[in-house]
Amino acid sequence: LAFGDDFEAFVRAWRAHVFAVFERISFHDDFESGNLNSWQFPYPEDWAILSEKRAQQGSENGAQGVNHYLHMKRNREPGVPRRPLQFALLKKAKVGSFDFQARVRREGKSMIVVFNYVDTLHFYYAHLSADRGQQEAVHNGIFIVNGEPRKRIAGIDAPPALPDREWRRVRVASNARAGTIQVFMDDAHEPLFSAVDDTFTCGQVGIGSFDETGDFDDVVLISDDAGCQPGATLRPAKHGN
């Protein structure tokens, strides 16, 4: 019995898919190297590595060291349909389930973390704001861009994620198989935002702002579910919590 070239091609594609989805990524960027080779930017001229003084850990005499961080110098107009476009994406890091962390500091009112990015019209983002969602319907929560203006899927009742202009730590945990998305701030054990939505189960992760500027540092991405193919299935969104 001969199966032919088509069957052999199918087997090769299936094997490539099976082995790809179990790749592991453990990425960290504190921007101390001075290069941005791991990142892709819509407008590279809008981003720069800056430095500031920072208290040294473990120092008993208040000694200060120099900390480098990623600064977004300029905001850009959102796209049409209404959605953010000004964010930096990690190169070669297409993940399904993942755990992402970063320190963020806003200059205006808000910052964003983009994830499961398929293309400019298909992705999720966590909007971290000084406002409550009840005050500004498109602020402070988890949103989906699915070929139309962004829609909220979580966080309408949550307190502000970024109540001040100090450094804050954000963590996004996604389980692609269960469809769960959780966003934590600082050392909280309970998520500030949570949703169940499996519209996008694979994609890139990034950092930026909807239409403002700010800073990022100590970016960490861990995934045992890397190497997936973004956009393999695009299904209608379903609302979360």
PDB file of C-alpha atoms in Angstrom, residues 21-137:
ATOM      1  CA  VAL A  21       4.698  23.351  20.491  1.00  0.00           C
ATOM      2  CA  PHE A  22       6.812  21.869  23.269  1.00  0.00           C
ATOM      3  CA  GLU A  23       9.794  24.194  22.871  1.00  0.00           C
ATOM      4  CA  ARG A  24      10.762  26.147  25.978  1.00  0.00           C
ATOM      5  CA  ILE A  25      11.542  29.855  26.166  1.00  0.00           C
ATOM      6  CA  SER A  26      13.133  31.515  29.174  1.00  0.00           C
ATOM      7  CA  PHE A  27      13.868  35.131  28.261  1.00  0.00           C
ATOM      8  CA  HIS A  28      15.077  38.050  30.383  1.00  0.00           C
ATOM      9  CA  ASP A  29      16.021  41.578  29.343  1.00  0.00           C
ATOM     10  CA  ASP A  30      17.061  44.227  31.861  1.00  0.00           C
ATOM     11  CA  PHE A  31      18.429  46.490  29.078  1.00  0.00           C
ATOM     12  CA  GLU A  32      21.841  46.682  30.758  1.00  0.00           C
ATOM     13  CA  SER A  33      23.496  45.356  27.591  1.00  0.00           C
ATOM     14  CA  GLY A  34      22.580  48.533  25.739  1.00  0.00           C
ATOM     15  CA  ASN A  35      21.182  46.753  22.688  1.00  0.00           C
ATOM     16  CA  LEU A  36      17.655  46.061  21.497  1.00  0.00           C
ATOM     17  CA  ASN A  37      18.384  43.133  19.205  1.00  0.00           C
ATOM     18  CA  SER A  38      15.643  41.009  20.779  1.00  0.00           C
ATOM     19  CA  TRP A  39      12.906  43.489  19.931  1.00  0.00           C
ATOM     20  CA  GLN A  40      11.003  44.622  16.860  1.00  0.00           C
ATOM     21  CA  PHE A  41       9.536  48.117  16.771  1.00  0.00           C
ATOM     22  CA  PRO A  42       6.942  49.769  14.525  1.00  0.00           C
ATOM     23  CA  TYR A  43       9.011  52.982  14.731  1.00  0.00           C
ATOM     24  CA  PRO A  44      12.531  52.264  16.072  1.00  0.00           C
ATOM     25  CA  GLU A  45      13.297  55.970  16.375  1.00  0.00           C
ATOM     26  CA  ASP A  46      10.608  56.272  19.059  1.00  0.00           C
ATOM     27  CA  TRP A  47      12.445  54.017  21.522  1.00  0.00           C
ATOM     28  CA  ALA A  48      15.688  54.374  23.479  1.00  0.00           C
ATOM     29  CA  ILE A  49      17.584  52.864  26.390  1.00  0.00           C
ATOM     30  CA  LEU A  50      17.992  55.442  29.157  1.00  0.00           C
ATOM     31  CA  SER A  51      19.621  55.305  32.584  1.00  0.00           C
ATOM     32  CA  GLU A  52      18.879  56.500  36.097  1.00  0.00           C
ATOM     33  CA  LYS A  53      20.329  56.116  39.562  1.00  0.00           C
ATOM     34  CA  ARG A  54      18.972  53.240  41.599  1.00  0.00           C
ATOM     35  CA  ALA A  55      19.639  52.057  45.137  1.00  0.00           C
ATOM     36  CA  GLN A  56      21.871  48.985  45.129  1.00  0.00           C
ATOM     37  CA  GLN A  57      20.306  45.883  46.633  1.00  0.00           C
ATOM     38  CA  GLY A  58      21.928  44.821  49.873  1.00  0.00           C
ATOM     39  CA  SER A  59      23.709  48.137  50.346  1.00  0.00           C
ATOM     40  CA  GLU A  60      23.819  49.293  53.970  1.00  0.00           C
ATOM     41  CA  ASN A  61      25.152  52.791  53.254  1.00  0.00           C
ATOM     42  CA  GLY A  62      22.587  53.868  50.668  1.00  0.00           C
ATOM     43  CA  ALA A  63      24.962  53.418  47.741  1.00  0.00           C
ATOM     44  CA  GLN A  64      23.431  53.935  44.324  1.00  0.00           C
ATOM     45  CA  GLY A  65      24.105  52.193  41.071  1.00  0.00           C
ATOM     46  CA  VAL A  66      23.012  52.915  37.519  1.00  0.00           C
ATOM     47  CA  ASN A  67      19.915  51.236  36.116  1.00  0.00           C
ATOM     48  CA  HIS A  68      19.109  51.078  32.405  1.00  0.00           C
ATOM     49  CA  TYR A  69      15.574  50.793  31.090  1.00  0.00           C
ATOM     50  CA  LEU A  70      13.585  50.992  27.862  1.00  0.00           C
ATOM     51  CA  HIS A  71      11.907  54.340  27.250  1.00  0.00           C
ATOM     52  CA  MET A  72       9.152  55.027  24.733  1.00  0.00           C
ATOM     53  CA  LYS A  73       9.864  58.593  23.622  1.00  0.00           C
ATOM     54  CA  ARG A  74       6.838  59.239  21.443  1.00  0.00           C
ATOM     55  CA  ASN A  75       3.251  58.125  21.206  1.00  0.00           C
ATOM     56  CA  ARG A  76       1.566  57.335  17.896  1.00  0.00           C
ATOM     57  CA  GLU A  77      -2.000  57.640  16.728  1.00  0.00           C
ATOM     58  CA  PRO A  78      -4.064  54.474  17.270  1.00  0.00           C
ATOM     59  CA  GLY A  79      -5.126  52.537  14.208  1.00  0.00           C
ATOM     60  CA  VAL A  80      -8.450  52.268  12.402  1.00  0.00           C
ATOM     61  CA  PRO A  81     -10.356  50.229  13.450  1.00  0.00           C
ATOM     62  CA  ARG A  82      -9.549  51.714  16.854  1.00  0.00           C
ATOM     63  CA  ARG A  83      -6.656  49.759  18.373  1.00  0.00           C
ATOM     64  CA  PRO A  84      -3.104  50.320  19.674  1.00  0.00           C
ATOM     65  CA  LEU A  85      -0.169  50.206  17.263  1.00  0.00           C
ATOM     66  CA  GLN A  86       2.752  51.586  19.286  1.00  0.00           C
ATOM     67  CA  PHE A  87       4.303  48.587  21.007  1.00  0.00           C
ATOM     68  CA  ALA A  88       7.541  46.611  20.871  1.00  0.00           C
ATOM     69  CA  LEU A  89       7.295  42.869  20.238  1.00  0.00           C
ATOM     70  CA  LEU A  90       9.748  40.176  21.260  1.00  0.00           C
ATOM     71  CA  LYS A  91      11.322  38.627  18.175  1.00  0.00           C
ATOM     72  CA  LYS A  92      11.208  34.872  17.572  1.00  0.00           C
ATOM     73  CA  ALA A  93       9.012  34.300  20.599  1.00  0.00           C
ATOM     74  CA  LYS A  94       5.672  32.876  19.497  1.00  0.00           C
ATOM     75  CA  VAL A  95       4.088  31.319  22.543  1.00  0.00           C
ATOM     76  CA  GLY A  96       0.821  29.694  23.557  1.00  0.00           C
ATOM     77  CA  SER A  97       0.690  29.381  27.342  1.00  0.00           C
ATOM     78  CA  PHE A  98       3.151  31.724  29.044  1.00  0.00           C
ATOM     79  CA  ASP A  99       4.126  33.731  32.109  1.00  0.00           C
ATOM     80  CA  PHE A 100       5.238  37.320  31.399  1.00  0.00           C
ATOM     81  CA  GLN A 101       6.548  39.892  33.860  1.00  0.00           C
ATOM     82  CA  ALA A 102       7.908  43.423  33.560  1.00  0.00           C
ATOM     83  CA  ARG A 103       8.352  46.614  35.509  1.00  0.00           C
ATOM     84  CA  VAL A 104       6.404  49.514  34.033  1.00  0.00           C
ATOM     85  CA  ARG A 105       6.235  53.230  34.768  1.00  0.00           C
ATOM     86  CA  ARG A 106       3.738  55.502  33.097  1.00  0.00           C
ATOM     87  CA  GLU A 107       4.377  59.087  31.992  1.00  0.00           C
ATOM     88  CA  GLY A 108       0.767  59.736  31.053  1.00  0.00           C
ATOM     89  CA  LYS A 109      -2.164  57.699  32.316  1.00  0.00           C
ATOM     90  CA  SER A 110      -1.581  54.222  30.926  1.00  0.00           C
ATOM     91  CA  MET A 111       0.638  51.480  29.490  1.00  0.00           C
ATOM     92  CA  ILE A 112      -0.151  48.188  27.759  1.00  0.00           C
ATOM     93  CA  VAL A 113       1.089  44.608  27.538  1.00  0.00           C
ATOM     94  CA  VAL A 114       0.267  42.913  24.220  1.00  0.00           C
ATOM     95  CA  PHE A 115       0.041  39.129  23.950  1.00  0.00           C
ATOM     96  CA  ASN A 116      -1.037  36.331  21.614  1.00  0.00           C
ATOM     97  CA  TYR A 117      -0.241  38.809  18.829  1.00  0.00           C
ATOM     98  CA  VAL A 118      -1.074  37.256  15.451  1.00  0.00           C
ATOM     99  CA  ASP A 119      -0.994  40.410  13.338  1.00  0.00           C
ATOM    100  CA  THR A 120      -1.948  44.059  13.633  1.00  0.00           C
ATOM    101  CA  LEU A 121      -5.661  43.182  13.610  1.00  0.00           C
ATOM    102  CA  HIS A 122      -5.622  40.131  15.891  1.00  0.00           C
ATOM    103  CA  PHE A 123      -4.281  40.192  19.463  1.00  0.00           C
ATOM    104  CA  TYR A 124      -5.068  40.755  23.143  1.00  0.00           C
ATOM    105  CA  TYR A 125      -3.735  43.506  25.362  1.00  0.00           C
ATOM    106  CA  ALA A 126      -3.854  44.396  29.037  1.00  0.00           C
ATOM    107  CA  HIS A 127      -4.506  48.108  29.513  1.00  0.00           C
ATOM    108  CA  LEU A 128      -2.880  49.307  32.742  1.00  0.00           C
ATOM    109  CA  SER A 129      -4.322  52.658  33.703  1.00  0.00           C
ATOM    110  CA  ALA A 130      -4.666  55.334  36.353  1.00  0.00           C
ATOM    111  CA  ASP A 131      -8.420  55.216  35.681  1.00  0.00           C
ATOM    112  CA  ARG A 132     -11.041  52.642  36.548  1.00  0.00           C
ATOM    113  CA  GLY A 133     -12.952  51.007  33.740  1.00  0.00           C
ATOM    114  CA  GLN A 134     -16.132  52.479  35.182  1.00  0.00           C
ATOM    115  CA  GLN A 135     -14.659  55.954  34.627  1.00  0.00           C
ATOM    116  CA  GLU A 136     -13.223  55.282  31.171  1.00  0.00           C
ATOM    117  CA  ALA A 137     -14.869  52.384  29.358  1.00  0.00           C
TER     118      ALA A 137
END
